[in-house]
Short mmCIF file of C-alpha atoms and ligand atoms in Angstrom, two decimals:
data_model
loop_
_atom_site.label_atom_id
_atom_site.label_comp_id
_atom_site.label_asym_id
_atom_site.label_seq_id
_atom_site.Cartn_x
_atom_site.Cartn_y
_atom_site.Cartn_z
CA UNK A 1 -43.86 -108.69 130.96
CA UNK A 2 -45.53 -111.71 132.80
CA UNK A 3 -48.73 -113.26 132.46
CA UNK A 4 -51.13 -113.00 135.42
CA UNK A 5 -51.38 -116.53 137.78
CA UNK A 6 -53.96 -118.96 136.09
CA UNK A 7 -56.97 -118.94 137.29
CA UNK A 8 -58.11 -121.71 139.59
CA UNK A 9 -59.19 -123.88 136.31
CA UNK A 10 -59.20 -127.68 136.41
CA UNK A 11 -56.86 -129.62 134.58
CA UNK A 12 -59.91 -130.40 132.59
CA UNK A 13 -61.40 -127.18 132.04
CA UNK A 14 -57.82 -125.64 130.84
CA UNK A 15 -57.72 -128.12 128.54
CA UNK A 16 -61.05 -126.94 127.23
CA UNK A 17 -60.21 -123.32 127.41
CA UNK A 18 -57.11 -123.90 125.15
CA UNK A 19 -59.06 -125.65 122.81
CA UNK A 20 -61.62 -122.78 122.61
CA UNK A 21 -59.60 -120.07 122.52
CA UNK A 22 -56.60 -121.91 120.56
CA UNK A 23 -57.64 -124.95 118.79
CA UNK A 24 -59.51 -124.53 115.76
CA UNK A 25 -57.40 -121.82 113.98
CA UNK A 26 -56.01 -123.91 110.97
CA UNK A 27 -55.06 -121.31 108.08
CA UNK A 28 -51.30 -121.75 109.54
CA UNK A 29 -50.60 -125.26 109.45
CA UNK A 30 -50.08 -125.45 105.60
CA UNK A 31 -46.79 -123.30 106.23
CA UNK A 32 -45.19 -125.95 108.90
CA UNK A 33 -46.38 -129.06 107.17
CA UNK A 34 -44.26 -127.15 104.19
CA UNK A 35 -41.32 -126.27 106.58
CA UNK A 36 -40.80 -129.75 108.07
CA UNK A 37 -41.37 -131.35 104.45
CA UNK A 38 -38.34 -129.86 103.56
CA UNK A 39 -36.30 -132.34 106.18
CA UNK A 40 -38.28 -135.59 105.74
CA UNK A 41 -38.30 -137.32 108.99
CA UNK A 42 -36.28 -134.92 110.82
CA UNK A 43 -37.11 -133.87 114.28
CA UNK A 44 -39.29 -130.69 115.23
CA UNK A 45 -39.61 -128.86 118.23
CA UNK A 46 -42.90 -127.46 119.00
CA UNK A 47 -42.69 -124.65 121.36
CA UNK A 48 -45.51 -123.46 123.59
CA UNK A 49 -47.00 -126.91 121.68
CA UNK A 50 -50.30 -126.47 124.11
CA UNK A 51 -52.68 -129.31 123.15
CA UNK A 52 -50.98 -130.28 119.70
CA UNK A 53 -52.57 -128.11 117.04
CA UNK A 54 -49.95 -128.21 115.31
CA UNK A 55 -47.77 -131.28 116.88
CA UNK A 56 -50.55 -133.41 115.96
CA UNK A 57 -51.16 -132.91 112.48
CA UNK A 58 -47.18 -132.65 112.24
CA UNK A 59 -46.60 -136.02 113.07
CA UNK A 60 -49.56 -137.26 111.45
CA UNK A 61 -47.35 -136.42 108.64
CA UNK A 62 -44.40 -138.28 109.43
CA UNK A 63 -42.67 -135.92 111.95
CA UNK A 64 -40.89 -136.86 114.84
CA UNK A 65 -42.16 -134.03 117.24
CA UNK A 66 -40.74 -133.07 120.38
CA UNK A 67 -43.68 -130.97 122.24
CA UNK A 68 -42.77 -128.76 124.43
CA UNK A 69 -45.09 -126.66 126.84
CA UNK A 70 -45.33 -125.28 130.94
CA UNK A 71 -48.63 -126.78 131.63
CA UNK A 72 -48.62 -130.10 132.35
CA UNK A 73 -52.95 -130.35 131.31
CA UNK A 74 -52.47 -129.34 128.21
CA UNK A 75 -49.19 -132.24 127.78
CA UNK A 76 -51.10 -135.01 129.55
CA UNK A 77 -53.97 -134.45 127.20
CA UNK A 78 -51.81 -133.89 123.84
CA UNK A 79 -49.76 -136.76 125.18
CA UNK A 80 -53.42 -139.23 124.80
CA UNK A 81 -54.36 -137.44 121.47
CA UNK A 82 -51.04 -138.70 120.03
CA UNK A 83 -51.65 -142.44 121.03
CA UNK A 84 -48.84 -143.98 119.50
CA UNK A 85 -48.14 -141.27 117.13
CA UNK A 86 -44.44 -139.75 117.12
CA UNK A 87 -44.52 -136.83 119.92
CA UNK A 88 -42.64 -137.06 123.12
CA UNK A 89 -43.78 -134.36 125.18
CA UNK A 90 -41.29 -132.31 127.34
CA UNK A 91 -43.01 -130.16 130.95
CA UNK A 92 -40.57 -127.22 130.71
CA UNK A 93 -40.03 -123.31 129.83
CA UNK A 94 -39.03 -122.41 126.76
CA UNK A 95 -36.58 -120.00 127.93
CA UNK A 96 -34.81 -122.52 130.24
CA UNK A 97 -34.51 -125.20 127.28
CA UNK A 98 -32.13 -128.03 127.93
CA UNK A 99 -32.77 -131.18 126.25
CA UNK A 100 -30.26 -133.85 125.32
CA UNK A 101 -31.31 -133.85 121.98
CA UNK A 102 -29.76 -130.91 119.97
CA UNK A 103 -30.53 -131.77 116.43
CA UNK A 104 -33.75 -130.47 115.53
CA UNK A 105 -34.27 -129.14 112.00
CA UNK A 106 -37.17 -126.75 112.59
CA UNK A 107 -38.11 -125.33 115.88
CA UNK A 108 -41.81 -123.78 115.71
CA UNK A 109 -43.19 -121.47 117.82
CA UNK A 110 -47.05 -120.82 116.59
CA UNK A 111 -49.66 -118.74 117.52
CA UNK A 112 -47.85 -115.58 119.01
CA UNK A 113 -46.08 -117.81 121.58
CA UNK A 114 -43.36 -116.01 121.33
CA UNK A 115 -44.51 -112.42 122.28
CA UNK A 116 -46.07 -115.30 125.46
CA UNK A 117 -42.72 -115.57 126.24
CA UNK A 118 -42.31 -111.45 128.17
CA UNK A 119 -40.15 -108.67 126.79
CA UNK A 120 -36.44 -108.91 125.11
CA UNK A 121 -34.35 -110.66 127.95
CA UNK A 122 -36.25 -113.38 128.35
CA UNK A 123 -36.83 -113.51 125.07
CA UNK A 124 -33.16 -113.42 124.00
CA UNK A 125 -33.38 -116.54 126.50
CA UNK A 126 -35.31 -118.20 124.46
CA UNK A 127 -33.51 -117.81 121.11
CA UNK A 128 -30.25 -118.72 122.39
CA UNK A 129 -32.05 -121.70 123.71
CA UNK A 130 -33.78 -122.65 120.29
CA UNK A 131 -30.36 -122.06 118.35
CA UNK A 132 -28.66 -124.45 120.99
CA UNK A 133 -31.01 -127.28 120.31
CA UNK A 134 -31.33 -126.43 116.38
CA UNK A 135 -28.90 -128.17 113.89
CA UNK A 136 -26.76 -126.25 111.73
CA UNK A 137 -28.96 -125.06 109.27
CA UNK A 138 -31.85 -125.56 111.18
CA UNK A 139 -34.82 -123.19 111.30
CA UNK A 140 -36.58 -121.17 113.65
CA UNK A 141 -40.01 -120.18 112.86
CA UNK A 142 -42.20 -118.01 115.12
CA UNK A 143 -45.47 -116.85 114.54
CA UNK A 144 -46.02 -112.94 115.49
CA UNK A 145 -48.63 -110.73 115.12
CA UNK A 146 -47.34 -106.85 115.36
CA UNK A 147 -50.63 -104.52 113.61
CA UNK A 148 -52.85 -104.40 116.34
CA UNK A 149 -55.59 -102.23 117.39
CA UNK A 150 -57.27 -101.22 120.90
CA UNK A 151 -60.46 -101.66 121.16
CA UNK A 152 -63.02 -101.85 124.28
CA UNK A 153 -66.72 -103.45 123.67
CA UNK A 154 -67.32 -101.66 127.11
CA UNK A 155 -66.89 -98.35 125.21
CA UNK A 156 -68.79 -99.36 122.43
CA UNK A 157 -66.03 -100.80 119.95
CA UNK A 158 -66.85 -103.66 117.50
CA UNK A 159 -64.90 -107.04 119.35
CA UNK A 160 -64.76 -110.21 117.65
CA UNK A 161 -68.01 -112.77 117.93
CA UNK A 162 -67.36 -114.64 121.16
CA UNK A 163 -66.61 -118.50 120.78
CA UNK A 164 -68.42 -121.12 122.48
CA UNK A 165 -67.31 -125.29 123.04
CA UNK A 166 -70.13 -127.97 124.97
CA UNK A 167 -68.41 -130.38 126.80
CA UNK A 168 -70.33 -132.94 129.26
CA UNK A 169 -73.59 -131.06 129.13
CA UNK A 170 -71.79 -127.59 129.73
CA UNK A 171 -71.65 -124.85 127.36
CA UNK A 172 -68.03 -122.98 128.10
CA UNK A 173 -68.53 -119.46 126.23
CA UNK A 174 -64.69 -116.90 125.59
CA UNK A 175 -65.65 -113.44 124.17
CA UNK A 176 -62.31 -110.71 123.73
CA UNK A 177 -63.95 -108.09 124.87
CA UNK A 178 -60.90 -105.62 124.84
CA UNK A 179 -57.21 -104.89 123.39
CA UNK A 180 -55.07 -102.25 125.23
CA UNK A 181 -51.93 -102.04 122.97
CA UNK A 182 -49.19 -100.32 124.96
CA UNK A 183 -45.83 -99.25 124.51
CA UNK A 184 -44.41 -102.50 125.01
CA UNK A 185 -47.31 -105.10 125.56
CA UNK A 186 -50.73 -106.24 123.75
CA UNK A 187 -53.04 -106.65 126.84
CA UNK A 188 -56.10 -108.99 126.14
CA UNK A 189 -59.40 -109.29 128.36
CA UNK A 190 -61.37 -111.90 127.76
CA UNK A 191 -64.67 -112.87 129.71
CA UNK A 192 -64.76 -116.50 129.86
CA UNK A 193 -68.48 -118.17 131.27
CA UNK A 194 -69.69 -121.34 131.85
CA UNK A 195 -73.35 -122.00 131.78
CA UNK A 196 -74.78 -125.54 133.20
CA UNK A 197 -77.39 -127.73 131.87
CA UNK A 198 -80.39 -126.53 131.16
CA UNK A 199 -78.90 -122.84 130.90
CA UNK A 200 -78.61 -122.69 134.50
CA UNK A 201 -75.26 -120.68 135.89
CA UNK A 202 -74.66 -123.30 138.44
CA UNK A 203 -70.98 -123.23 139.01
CA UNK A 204 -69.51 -121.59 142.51
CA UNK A 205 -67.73 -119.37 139.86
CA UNK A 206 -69.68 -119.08 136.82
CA UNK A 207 -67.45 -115.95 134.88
CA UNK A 208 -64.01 -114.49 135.26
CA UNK A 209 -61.71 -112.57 133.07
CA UNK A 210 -58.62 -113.86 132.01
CA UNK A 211 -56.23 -111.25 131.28
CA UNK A 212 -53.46 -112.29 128.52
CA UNK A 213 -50.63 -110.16 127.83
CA UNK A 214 -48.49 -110.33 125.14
CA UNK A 215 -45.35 -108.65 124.08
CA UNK A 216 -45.34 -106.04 121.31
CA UNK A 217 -42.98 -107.26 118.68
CA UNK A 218 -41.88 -106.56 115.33
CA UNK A 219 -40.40 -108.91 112.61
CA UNK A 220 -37.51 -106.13 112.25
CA UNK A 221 -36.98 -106.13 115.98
CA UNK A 222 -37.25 -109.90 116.33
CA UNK A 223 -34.88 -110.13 113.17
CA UNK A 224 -32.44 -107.99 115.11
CA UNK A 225 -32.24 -110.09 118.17
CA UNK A 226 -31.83 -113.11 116.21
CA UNK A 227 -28.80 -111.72 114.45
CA UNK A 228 -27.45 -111.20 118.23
CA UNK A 229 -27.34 -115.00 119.20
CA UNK A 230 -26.11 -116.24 115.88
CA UNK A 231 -28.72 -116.98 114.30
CA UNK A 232 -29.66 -115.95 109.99
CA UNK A 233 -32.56 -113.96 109.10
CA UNK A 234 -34.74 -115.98 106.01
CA UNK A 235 -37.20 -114.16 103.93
CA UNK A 236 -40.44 -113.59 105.86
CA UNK A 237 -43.85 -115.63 105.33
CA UNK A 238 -46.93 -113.97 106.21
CA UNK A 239 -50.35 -115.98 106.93
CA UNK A 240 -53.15 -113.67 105.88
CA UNK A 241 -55.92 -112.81 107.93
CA UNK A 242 -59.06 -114.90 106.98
CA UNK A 243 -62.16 -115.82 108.43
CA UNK A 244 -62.27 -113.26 111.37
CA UNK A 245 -58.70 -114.58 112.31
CA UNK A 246 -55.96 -112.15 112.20
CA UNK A 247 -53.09 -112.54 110.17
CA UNK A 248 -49.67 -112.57 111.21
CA UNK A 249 -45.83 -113.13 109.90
CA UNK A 250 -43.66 -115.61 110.75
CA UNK A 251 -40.08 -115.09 110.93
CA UNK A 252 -37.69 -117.66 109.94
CA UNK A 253 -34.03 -117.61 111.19
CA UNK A 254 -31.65 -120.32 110.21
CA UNK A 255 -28.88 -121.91 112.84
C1 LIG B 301 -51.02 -119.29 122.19
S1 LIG B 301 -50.79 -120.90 122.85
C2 LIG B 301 -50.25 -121.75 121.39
C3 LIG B 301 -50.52 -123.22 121.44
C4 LIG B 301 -50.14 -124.01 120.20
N1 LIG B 301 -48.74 -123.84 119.83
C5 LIG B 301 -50.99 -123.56 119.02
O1 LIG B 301 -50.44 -122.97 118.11
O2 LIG B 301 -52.19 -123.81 119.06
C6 LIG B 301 -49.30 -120.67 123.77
C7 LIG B 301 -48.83 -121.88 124.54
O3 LIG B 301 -47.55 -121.56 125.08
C8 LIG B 301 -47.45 -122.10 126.38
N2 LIG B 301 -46.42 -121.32 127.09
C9 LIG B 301 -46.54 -120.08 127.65
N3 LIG B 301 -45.37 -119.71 128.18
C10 LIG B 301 -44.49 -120.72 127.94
C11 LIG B 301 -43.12 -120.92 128.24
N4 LIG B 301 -42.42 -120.00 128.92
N5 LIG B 301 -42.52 -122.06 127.85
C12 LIG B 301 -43.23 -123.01 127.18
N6 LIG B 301 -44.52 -122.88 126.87
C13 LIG B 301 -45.15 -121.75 127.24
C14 LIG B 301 -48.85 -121.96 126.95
O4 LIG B 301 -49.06 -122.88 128.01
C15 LIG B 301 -49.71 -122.27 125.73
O5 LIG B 301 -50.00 -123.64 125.64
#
C-alpha cells in the first residue's frame, strides 16, 4: 500500500491543504495532553507530526517534542508556529527512524497515521523503530480508525459537508466525495478546488482529486504485531465520534 505522488502543490498550498483537511479536529488532544502528563517534562515523539496539531499544543504544555514528518512544508511551517517553543523538528520516514535520542516516554502517532504508513511490513518497520527510540516503559500510542463504510456521492450516497479555508483572497474548498473500503486498504477521493477572488476559477489548475489510501487495520491486529517486536499491549482508549468527526481507538503499547 503506497500513497499516490503529491500533486504538484506549493509548499504553501500543502501547508493549507493539511490544515483544511487535518487541522481543526481537536476532540483527541485531551487524551495526549493526559498521556504525556503522566511523564512531566519527558520527551515525545510526534509521528507523521504534519503542521503541529498536536506538537503544538503539546509543548505549549511543557513537552519537549520531537516532530517528526516526510514533508519538509509542513516542518518548515510547524517549525515558525513553534517560535521558541520546545519542538525540534526531524525531515524523515517513520519507518526508517534513527535518531540519537532513544529516550522518549510516549511516541504518538495521531490521526490514522499509522494505517499512512502501507500494509504490515512496513508497518512492522515502523514499530520496531518506535520501540527502539522509546524508553523502557515508554508508550506507543496510535490513533486508528477500523469501522468504516463505502460510500460514493457520485452514486448518490450521503458524504460528509465539504470544508472550506480563505487564505490571501482565495477560497481553497476539500469535499470526500467517496470511501472504497477494500480488503486491505480504505481508499479516499477527495475533490479539492480553489476558487480566486471575486469567485473567479483563475488558477491554470483550478480542481484535482487527491486520492488517499489508507491501510485497513484493527486494534486486535495492530495489538498482535506489537506483541511481535517486543512491545506490551495497554488497555485501549477510544475517542468518540463527535461533531461529524469519526471516532477512532487508540492503541497503547508499552516498551
Ligand atoms: C493524517 S496526517 C496527521 C498529522 C498530525 N499528526 C495530526 O494529527 O494532525 C499524517 C501525516 O503523516 C505524514 N506522513 C505520511 N507518511 C509518513 C512517513 N512514512 N513518515 C513520517 N510521516 C509521514 C504526512 O506527511 C502527514 O503530515
Amino acid at each position: 500500500v503506497t500513497n499516490a505522488a503529491p500533486l504538484a502543490w506549493s509548499s504553501d498550498e500543502r501547508v493549507i491543504w493539511h490544515d483544511l483537511e487535518c487541522g481543526n479536529y481537536r476532540f483527541d488532544l485531551p487524551l495526549w495532553l493526559e498521556l504525556a502528563a503522566a511523564t512531566p517534562g519527558a520527551r515525545v515523539l510526534d509521528v507523521g507530526c504534519g503542521t503541529g496539531r498536536v506538537a503544538l499544543p503539546l509543548a505549549r504544555a511543557g513537552t519537549p517534542v520531537t516532530a517528526v514528518d516526510t514533508d519538509p512544508a509542513l516542518l518548515a511551517e510547524l517549525a515558525r508556529r513553534a517560535g521558541t517553543l520546545p519542538v525540534e523538528v526531524v525531515c524523515a520516514d517513520a519507518r526508517k527512524l534513527d535518531l540519537a535520542f532513544r529516550g522518549f516516554a510516549l511516541c504518538v502517532a495521531a490521526l490514522q497515521t499509522i494505517q499512512l504508513l502501507g500494509g504490515s511490513r512496513p508497518r512492522a518497520c515502523f514499530l520496531e523503530a518506535a520501540r527502539r527510540h522509546l524508553r523502557p516503559g515508554g508508550i506507543l500510542a496510535c490513533a486508528i480508525v477500523s469501522e468504516l463504510e463505502s460510500y460514493s456521492l457520485a452514486d448518490g450516497d450521503e458524504a460528509p459537508p465539504a470544508d472550506h479555508l480563505r487564505r490571501s483572497g482565495r477560497v481553497y474548498v476539500s469535499h470526500a466525495t467517496a470511501m472504497r473500503v477494500e480488503a486491505h486498504t480504505i481508499e479516499v477521493r477527495r475533490w479539492r478546488l480553489v476558487i480566486g477572488e471575486g469567485g473567479r476559477r483563475d488558477l491554470p489548475e483550478p480542481e484535482a482529486v487527491e486520492v488517499l489510501r489508507l491501510a485497513r487495520l484493527t486494534a486486535t491486529q495492530l495489538e498482535r504485531e506489537g506483541r511481535a517486536v517486543g512491545l506490551r499491549p495497554l488497555p485501549r482508549r477510544t475517542i468518540p465520534e463527535r461533531d461529524g468527526y469519526l471516532g477512532s481507538e487508540v492503541v497503547l503499547l508499552r516498551a
